[in-house]
XYZ file of C-alpha atoms in Angstrom:
614
model
C 1.884 198.980 117.847
C 2.401 195.547 119.842
C -0.217 193.810 117.770
C 1.745 195.185 114.615
C 5.180 193.835 115.828
C 3.289 190.249 116.540
C 1.723 190.236 112.936
C 5.255 191.258 111.272
C 6.959 188.613 113.297
C 4.245 185.742 112.328
C 4.691 186.992 108.636
C 8.317 186.601 108.844
C 8.337 183.193 110.308
C 6.030 182.279 107.648
C 8.252 183.399 105.085
C 11.227 182.036 106.207
C 9.784 178.420 106.498
C 8.362 179.187 103.037
C 11.394 180.256 101.339
C 13.806 178.054 103.302
C 11.530 174.976 102.101
C 11.479 176.055 98.227
C 15.120 176.589 98.180
C 16.395 173.256 99.611
C 17.502 170.898 97.135
C 17.033 167.830 98.982
C 13.537 165.893 99.630
C 12.668 166.084 103.431
C 9.605 163.382 103.082
C 12.187 160.996 102.206
C 15.110 162.036 104.759
C 16.731 159.244 107.099
C 18.427 159.853 110.160
C 22.017 158.673 110.711
C 20.919 157.671 114.571
C 18.749 155.050 113.197
C 21.024 153.204 111.136
C 24.221 154.204 113.563
C 24.457 150.718 115.196
C 24.168 148.566 111.709
C 26.435 151.106 109.887
C 29.182 150.407 112.483
C 28.907 147.110 112.301
C 29.218 146.938 108.488
C 32.171 149.616 108.253
C 34.362 146.975 110.591
C 32.848 144.189 108.591
C 35.010 145.255 105.538
C 38.019 146.058 107.430
C 37.501 149.233 109.015
C 39.467 149.846 112.204
C 37.135 148.867 115.355
C 38.166 151.702 117.433
C 36.751 154.204 114.671
C 33.282 155.348 115.943
C 30.448 156.303 113.304
C 29.428 159.858 114.477
C 27.524 162.935 112.627
C 29.218 165.098 110.584
C 28.836 168.974 110.641
C 27.982 171.178 108.212
C 31.198 172.946 106.433
C 31.508 175.913 104.338
C 31.639 175.136 100.509
C 31.889 177.796 97.778
C 28.612 176.511 95.733
C 26.724 178.254 92.854
C 23.519 178.828 94.037
C 20.232 179.432 92.486
C 18.376 182.577 93.030
C 15.741 181.260 95.393
C 18.840 179.804 97.571
C 20.653 183.224 97.453
C 17.244 185.043 98.341
C 16.537 182.287 101.230
C 20.562 182.664 102.077
C 20.884 178.838 102.366
C 22.834 176.171 100.896
C 26.080 178.116 101.935
C 26.718 174.870 104.161
C 26.913 171.285 103.378
C 27.201 168.311 105.546
C 29.485 165.990 103.829
C 30.994 162.301 104.586
C 34.697 162.209 105.633
C 37.117 159.940 106.996
C 40.639 159.467 108.458
C 42.735 157.236 111.237
C 40.402 158.367 113.773
C 37.108 159.274 112.425
C 34.379 158.551 110.674
C 31.678 161.157 109.785
C 28.462 161.064 108.084
C 25.777 163.423 107.481
C 23.380 163.270 110.469
C 20.573 162.875 107.895
C 20.352 162.359 104.313
C 17.661 163.450 101.846
C 19.589 163.457 98.671
C 17.136 160.924 97.081
C 13.458 161.443 96.673
C 13.024 157.537 97.547
C 14.220 156.862 101.728
C 15.551 153.200 100.494
C 18.001 154.876 98.324
C 18.937 157.128 101.069
C 19.270 154.196 103.372
C 21.766 152.820 100.790
C 23.622 156.039 100.534
C 24.422 155.151 103.872
C 25.792 151.951 103.494
C 27.812 152.691 100.261
C 29.581 155.493 102.367
C 30.010 153.153 105.398
C 31.785 150.626 102.920
C 33.545 153.183 100.931
C 35.355 154.080 104.223
C 35.923 151.013 105.293
C 38.217 150.514 102.054
C 39.798 153.892 102.045
C 42.973 155.172 103.299
C 44.806 158.758 103.292
C 43.357 161.047 100.864
C 45.713 162.918 98.670
C 43.546 163.703 95.726
C 39.748 164.151 95.998
C 38.945 163.030 92.630
C 41.537 160.315 91.867
C 41.338 158.879 95.270
C 37.445 158.678 95.407
C 38.054 156.832 91.917
C 40.155 154.427 92.973
C 38.450 153.193 96.186
C 34.955 153.019 94.101
C 36.859 150.598 91.782
C 38.421 148.454 94.416
C 35.184 148.411 96.126
C 33.347 147.219 93.337
C 36.183 144.808 91.619
C 36.083 143.245 95.287
C 32.371 142.795 95.944
C 30.696 142.491 92.662
C 27.250 142.092 94.007
C 27.609 146.020 94.939
C 27.329 147.203 91.280
C 23.804 146.926 90.891
C 23.141 149.375 94.092
C 26.067 151.383 92.986
C 23.922 151.829 89.711
C 20.582 152.581 91.238
C 22.406 155.126 93.632
C 24.725 156.775 90.310
C 21.352 156.892 88.201
C 19.433 158.446 90.376
C 22.006 160.945 91.540
C 22.942 161.811 87.676
C 19.392 162.677 87.180
C 19.541 165.189 89.831
C 22.753 166.977 88.877
C 22.883 170.158 86.723
C 23.336 169.963 82.881
C 26.902 170.891 81.825
C 25.317 172.714 78.764
C 23.974 175.402 81.487
C 27.346 176.026 83.086
C 29.863 178.272 82.559
C 33.096 176.764 80.593
C 35.521 175.755 83.421
C 32.416 174.434 85.709
C 31.094 172.414 82.830
C 34.435 170.821 81.924
C 34.303 170.000 85.639
C 31.029 168.619 85.636
C 31.549 166.557 82.742
C 34.835 165.172 84.174
C 32.964 164.229 87.307
C 30.346 162.453 85.633
C 32.927 160.124 83.877
C 34.424 159.614 86.749
C 31.344 158.395 88.157
C 30.207 156.317 85.701
C 33.779 154.802 84.868
C 35.902 155.230 88.336
C 39.431 155.386 87.260
C 39.044 156.715 83.796
C 39.321 160.428 84.798
C 43.038 161.692 85.955
C 42.906 165.298 85.924
C 39.970 167.609 86.851
C 39.783 171.321 85.844
C 40.123 173.977 88.224
C 37.202 175.949 88.971
C 36.442 179.133 91.806
C 33.517 177.453 92.941
C 32.996 173.863 94.402
C 31.481 171.554 91.858
C 27.488 170.356 92.566
C 27.633 168.334 95.834
C 28.925 164.502 95.234
C 27.105 162.507 98.027
C 28.714 159.044 96.611
C 32.448 160.154 97.428
C 33.993 161.097 100.945
C 35.316 164.613 101.263
C 38.664 166.011 102.658
C 38.887 165.765 106.354
C 40.509 169.487 106.080
C 40.564 172.449 103.117
C 37.133 171.601 102.171
C 37.056 175.234 100.588
C 39.653 174.800 98.493
C 39.336 173.985 94.607
C 38.328 169.902 94.796
C 40.963 169.345 91.883
C 43.928 170.329 94.218
C 46.579 167.930 95.899
C 46.103 167.381 99.343
C 49.737 165.856 100.008
C 50.887 169.121 101.661
C 48.177 168.814 104.308
C 49.985 169.114 107.831
C 48.664 167.226 110.603
C 47.225 170.638 112.318
C 43.487 170.476 112.002
C 41.790 168.064 114.165
C 38.001 167.309 115.363
C 37.151 169.006 118.901
C 34.183 169.014 120.996
C 30.271 168.103 119.922
C 28.652 170.925 119.109
C 24.693 170.750 119.914
C 23.018 171.302 116.704
C 19.001 170.605 116.740
C 19.395 167.675 119.566
C 22.574 165.843 117.767
C 26.455 165.807 118.545
C 28.124 166.664 115.491
C 31.899 167.503 115.573
C 34.085 170.703 114.553
C 37.180 171.334 112.585
C 39.823 173.145 114.719
C 42.733 174.759 113.029
C 45.410 176.511 114.973
C 46.054 180.335 114.411
C 48.651 182.644 115.761
C 47.696 184.981 118.588
C 47.656 188.574 117.359
C 47.276 189.819 120.842
C 50.659 191.935 120.815
C 51.169 195.723 121.796
C 52.626 196.960 118.542
C 50.620 199.277 116.532
C 49.280 202.899 116.408
C 46.121 203.944 117.602
C 44.733 206.284 114.643
C 41.542 207.517 116.536
C 40.502 209.469 119.947
C 39.676 206.785 122.955
C 37.098 209.341 124.060
C 34.947 208.157 120.690
C 34.381 204.842 121.936
C 31.356 204.058 123.357
C 32.522 201.114 126.229
C 36.458 199.859 126.552
C 35.311 196.239 126.370
C 34.473 196.774 122.541
C 37.866 196.785 121.698
C 39.169 194.449 124.113
C 41.104 191.071 122.261
C 39.442 188.845 124.756
C 41.491 185.567 125.378
C 38.655 182.738 125.384
C 40.781 180.581 127.698
C 40.698 183.318 130.155
C 36.888 184.071 129.969
C 34.880 182.581 132.766
C 31.713 184.046 131.666
C 28.906 181.908 130.146
C 27.739 182.235 126.827
C 24.604 181.408 126.195
C 24.579 181.737 122.540
C 27.907 179.717 122.016
C 26.154 176.580 121.161
C 24.294 178.342 118.298
C 27.349 180.157 117.187
C 29.736 177.280 116.900
C 26.887 175.672 115.077
C 27.026 178.592 112.433
C 30.823 177.792 111.864
C 32.438 175.678 109.665
C 35.911 175.916 111.268
C 37.088 177.020 114.885
C 40.063 178.260 115.515
C 42.370 177.932 118.415
C 45.204 180.332 119.643
C 48.803 178.924 119.693
C 49.249 181.619 122.584
C 47.616 180.921 126.002
C 47.671 183.702 128.304
C 46.418 183.716 132.195
C 44.146 186.489 133.502
C 45.968 189.105 135.661
C 43.315 188.782 138.494
C 40.673 186.750 139.256
C 40.144 183.191 140.480
C 42.526 180.561 138.905
C 39.476 177.925 137.707
C 41.914 175.387 135.382
C 42.519 172.345 137.425
C 45.815 172.081 139.082
C 47.140 169.790 141.882
C 46.663 170.776 145.209
C 49.144 172.041 147.644
C 51.596 169.254 149.250
C 50.284 170.133 152.613
C 46.469 169.605 152.171
C 47.207 166.665 148.970
C 46.918 162.849 149.653
C 49.855 161.302 150.923
C 52.215 159.945 148.266
C 53.480 156.646 148.825
C 56.843 156.065 146.698
C 58.328 158.235 144.074
C 55.850 156.546 141.368
C 55.471 153.749 138.895
C 56.626 153.846 135.577
C 54.509 152.181 133.165
C 54.147 151.520 129.103
C 51.074 153.004 127.114
C 49.679 151.702 123.752
C 49.796 154.112 120.892
C 47.809 152.763 118.386
C 48.923 155.004 115.491
C 52.701 153.457 115.951
C 51.387 149.862 116.808
C 53.414 149.784 119.641
C 53.736 149.901 123.288
C 55.630 153.244 124.610
C 57.808 152.029 127.351
C 57.821 154.192 130.656
C 55.066 156.682 129.201
C 53.064 156.909 132.003
C 53.708 157.654 135.771
C 51.268 156.595 138.475
C 51.639 157.690 141.778
C 50.121 155.632 144.478
C 48.437 157.736 147.199
C 47.129 157.722 150.556
C 43.967 159.382 151.807
C 45.158 162.576 154.307
C 43.470 163.239 157.322
C 40.584 160.588 156.946
C 39.056 159.192 160.373
C 37.634 156.055 161.089
C 34.023 155.935 160.905
C 31.222 153.482 160.941
C 28.870 152.147 158.283
C 26.354 154.709 157.674
C 22.539 153.702 159.198
C 21.168 154.254 156.117
C 23.166 151.219 154.965
C 22.697 149.125 157.937
C 19.749 147.005 157.321
C 20.525 146.464 153.473
C 24.413 145.399 154.798
C 23.169 142.743 157.277
C 20.753 141.074 154.601
C 23.910 141.020 152.324
C 26.197 139.575 154.729
C 23.581 137.145 155.440
C 23.460 136.063 151.712
C 27.404 136.010 151.562
C 27.774 134.242 154.743
C 25.287 131.105 153.243
C 27.669 131.310 150.571
C 30.757 130.305 152.535
C 28.884 127.880 154.174
C 27.175 125.879 151.252
C 28.603 122.442 150.072
C 29.162 121.979 146.662
C 29.009 118.989 144.573
C 32.261 117.545 143.560
C 31.733 115.117 140.341
C 33.831 111.917 139.222
C 34.797 111.040 142.922
C 35.842 107.519 143.787
C 33.185 107.493 146.465
C 30.360 109.502 147.277
C 26.572 110.195 148.119
C 25.289 109.563 144.471
C 26.090 108.333 141.227
C 27.612 110.803 139.143
C 25.235 110.223 135.903
C 26.989 112.064 133.307
C 30.542 110.113 134.364
C 28.573 106.798 134.094
C 27.338 107.750 130.776
C 30.883 108.837 129.460
C 32.071 105.430 131.052
C 29.715 103.228 129.081
C 30.478 105.063 125.748
C 34.207 104.620 126.260
C 33.531 101.183 127.234
C 31.751 100.449 123.719
C 34.482 101.709 122.176
C 37.416 99.514 123.739
C 38.728 102.798 125.783
C 38.276 101.759 129.327
C 39.488 104.951 131.820
C 39.779 105.072 135.377
C 37.127 107.347 136.524
C 35.182 108.258 139.484
C 31.768 107.373 139.241
C 30.108 109.143 142.215
C 29.277 112.556 143.521
C 30.139 113.983 146.851
C 29.208 117.001 148.631
C 31.934 118.529 150.191
C 32.663 121.927 151.779
C 35.123 123.719 149.470
C 37.310 127.037 149.931
C 36.924 129.655 147.665
C 40.034 130.485 145.803
C 40.116 133.708 143.966
C 41.004 137.331 144.698
C 39.272 140.432 143.872
C 40.249 144.078 142.913
C 37.757 146.614 142.920
C 38.833 149.680 140.800
C 36.680 152.872 141.146
C 37.009 155.761 138.852
C 36.778 158.677 141.101
C 37.084 161.256 137.732
C 35.434 164.716 137.930
C 32.525 163.430 136.357
C 31.528 161.482 139.720
C 30.723 164.765 140.896
C 27.556 165.107 138.895
C 24.322 164.473 140.627
C 21.726 161.813 139.539
C 19.008 163.481 141.559
C 18.701 166.454 143.547
C 20.202 164.589 146.561
C 22.993 162.380 145.533
C 25.893 162.481 143.584
C 27.786 159.968 141.460
C 30.157 159.794 143.672
C 28.002 159.220 146.840
C 26.622 156.093 144.741
C 30.184 154.791 144.340
C 31.053 155.352 147.778
C 28.082 153.370 149.048
C 28.590 150.602 146.671
C 32.045 150.207 147.915
C 30.914 149.834 151.322
C 28.502 147.336 150.636
C 30.710 145.169 148.637
C 33.257 145.093 151.251
C 31.039 144.108 153.802
C 29.605 141.323 151.272
C 33.256 140.217 150.522
C 34.630 140.324 154.041
C 31.427 138.196 155.360
C 32.295 135.384 152.880
C 36.257 135.757 153.550
C 37.299 136.293 149.924
C 40.840 137.680 149.663
C 39.847 141.464 148.047
C 41.120 145.294 147.872
C 39.949 148.791 147.141
C 41.650 151.272 144.970
C 40.297 154.590 143.366
C 41.977 156.395 140.294
C 41.719 159.570 138.628
C 44.495 160.957 136.301
C 46.076 164.832 135.334
C 47.872 164.173 131.943
C 50.314 160.993 131.616
C 52.476 162.228 134.636
C 49.969 162.161 137.011
C 47.991 159.099 137.430
C 46.779 158.943 140.904
C 45.763 155.679 142.643
C 43.989 156.195 145.986
C 44.896 153.209 148.365
C 41.658 152.555 150.144
C 42.081 148.892 151.280
C 45.179 146.661 150.579
C 44.677 142.703 150.259
C 46.639 142.435 153.434
C 44.583 144.994 155.293
C 41.308 144.304 157.692
C 37.814 145.357 156.566
C 37.364 147.739 159.450
C 36.072 151.328 160.449
C 39.341 152.911 159.224
C 38.332 151.510 155.454
C 34.786 152.357 155.928
C 36.043 155.937 157.007
C 38.364 156.422 153.788
C 35.384 155.346 151.685
C 33.144 157.930 152.961
C 35.674 160.428 152.485
C 36.445 160.132 148.747
C 36.224 163.055 146.645
C 36.111 163.483 142.792
C 39.515 163.564 141.145
C 40.527 164.778 137.556
C 40.462 162.692 134.454
C 40.307 158.903 133.502
C 43.425 157.383 132.192
C 42.119 154.239 132.203
C 44.552 152.157 130.592
C 47.215 152.928 133.162
C 44.890 152.537 136.166
C 44.126 148.824 134.785
C 47.738 147.890 134.145
C 48.706 148.911 137.891
C 45.613 146.943 139.334
C 46.735 143.768 137.057
C 50.324 144.095 138.627
C 48.903 143.889 141.875
C 46.761 141.350 141.365
C 48.982 139.275 139.372
C 51.195 138.447 142.848
C 47.954 137.018 144.315
C 48.646 133.082 145.093
C 44.763 132.665 144.210
C 43.442 130.397 141.316
C 41.307 133.086 140.331
C 41.747 136.548 139.837
C 38.896 139.085 139.161
C 39.493 142.707 138.626
C 36.086 144.742 138.857
C 36.233 148.532 137.396
C 33.353 150.447 138.294
C 33.043 153.949 135.765
C 30.624 156.514 134.701
C 32.128 157.275 131.185
C 34.895 156.795 128.213
C 38.678 157.185 129.232
C 39.781 160.582 128.840
C 42.746 162.684 129.985
C 43.657 166.573 129.096
C 46.015 165.364 126.569
C 46.089 163.316 123.461
C 44.299 160.399 125.815
C 41.135 161.286 124.157
C 38.697 159.319 121.614
C 40.120 156.273 119.993
C 43.587 156.715 121.357
C 42.018 156.258 124.977
C 39.749 153.857 123.739
C 42.714 151.435 122.309
C 44.865 151.767 125.183
C 42.471 150.670 127.534
C 41.647 147.638 125.342
C 45.475 146.597 125.162
C 45.449 147.108 128.749
C 42.521 144.703 129.255
C 44.169 142.072 126.844
C 47.331 142.545 128.726
C 45.332 141.670 132.178
C 43.789 138.698 130.568
C 47.193 137.489 128.926
C 47.989 137.548 133.361
C 45.000 134.922 133.806
C 43.310 138.084 135.265
C 39.447 138.120 134.656
C 38.822 142.002 133.749
C 35.185 143.148 134.196
C 33.804 146.584 133.674
C 30.624 147.773 135.724
C 29.318 151.098 134.138
C 26.477 153.948 134.371
C 27.038 155.227 131.242
C 24.164 155.146 128.750
C 26.257 154.984 125.762
C 28.944 152.284 127.021
C 27.503 150.101 124.189
C 29.133 152.457 121.654
C 32.748 151.581 123.189
C 33.181 148.903 125.909
C 32.081 145.733 123.584
C 35.311 146.882 121.956
C 37.385 147.631 125.044
C 36.192 144.320 127.399
C 34.137 141.890 124.744
C 30.632 141.228 124.438
C 30.223 139.528 127.877
C 33.109 141.668 129.765
C 30.613 144.577 130.745
C 27.223 145.258 132.086
C 25.284 148.367 131.929
C 23.274 149.968 135.187
C 20.672 152.110 133.773
C 19.633 153.470 137.113
C 22.592 154.828 138.922
C 21.005 154.321 142.488
C 20.812 150.813 141.982
C 24.528 150.457 141.682
C 25.083 149.661 145.753
C 22.589 146.628 145.370
C 23.713 145.315 141.602
C 27.619 145.253 142.549
C 27.461 142.229 145.599
C 25.090 140.635 142.925
C 27.073 140.786 139.925
C 30.293 139.720 141.814
C 28.416 136.658 143.253
C 27.316 135.718 139.632
C 30.908 136.154 138.110
C 32.271 134.351 141.237
C 30.027 131.465 141.586
């Protein structure tokens, strides 16, 4: 019996692979992965005017009412299609392309879609807008015509023969062929019950993909959005979200006997917001869905634990300092700062006891202190001095050249070794969001590594005598951006501060722009010539409200630019391996560094500070 079942399963698996492979309209042997071209496509997109804050990411397969062949119906495939689409905040390309039998053509198709998206605007009509964008792109960049022609000829050879289709579908197919050959020549497209054969050279609508492709999209509301990342075959893909009304009302008449129910739970309208049971098949189900519906009505469970994040009671929460500070926030959609939009609440840790430096860090701290004490006593060479220990060869050479041209300027020609005061202030801002509660190994969490880094950083800067302060931050929407006051500029680094650092706990979310603005305000008033803002983080800006994706990245970038205008030097230190996708845009190519091994952060942080300030 068992052997028969195993043979049946083996035969079924072989049949599934065979029929699926035969039904696949693509060319798997020529498949190209988006992951291999993601970086270059992002550069190409931005080079042609695409918004810098838009990331190039994989799109999920979406349901389309296509005419399928008999073998595709038998295989149950080709019901969903990964298409390219773009809007003001997103550029989504298929995770892989196997449209053409030649890998070079598939790579060119990726490049063409990135270029088309860079020149696109809001889509109002699928056919007319894609023609307009294609025409403008070919007129603006004539060198693209041969590449477009190669892609078009190869694609037309794969499209169905209009003579083999029904009347309306044939008319739509001929119109699409004409629109591809002569962009801008077709204004009206016939309406059909089914979507046309996939058209990979065009961008698709972000929403309403199941509607006839000839329809106008101007009546579209902005309810649909991109949410979450569903894991599909090891790749991150995005899903469309749609708001729906909650139908959990109690009205209605029950027309069957309750004793016939097998179980009560089979007929409970479960509110997913309150369901705390882990569904192991959730990722698989989400991968099969074209659209994820979100209920407008959220209700709390009648019993059990309240698991969603909330602020602790005031008697056990940290001590607030003042009423809060109103700060602006940048809205890239309006291209303007929203005044008094964010409330920053300065907090002082409650019931933190003084504690010495942990013994496990003592030996390393002594070595770091010796290095920084030498930095304090190390004399420096001053150039172009009127007198000194040695000739300044560069100054002498400049003087000789200027004299040959009849320009004699008074300048010192000597170098003098002199003790010099380090005229700088530094504020270390640590990300204390909930993600720091994650483990980097079996013994240590990210928050533990951050605390050790702050301890050694404090030992180093107290040894060299630099003016410094330590703060942490997390947020819970825009009304609660919490700044933990660990060490003020006018406070000594002693056991009280060490104890506060060792008692740090993970907070909430990462509203990075507001924290940077408040830290910049604290640094701005320091009297020193050089002012450095160091940010230690483990991820992207995010919060529960709209502070996600491009919105958070753009606000953080604006906060960094504001700090630079004040004469402050912002620098980000991260352990996020995906940092190269967003930190160069926020802090500049030389404004950040990635620590690939988080456990090395405590030793690397003082070294990075030394390199930045020497």
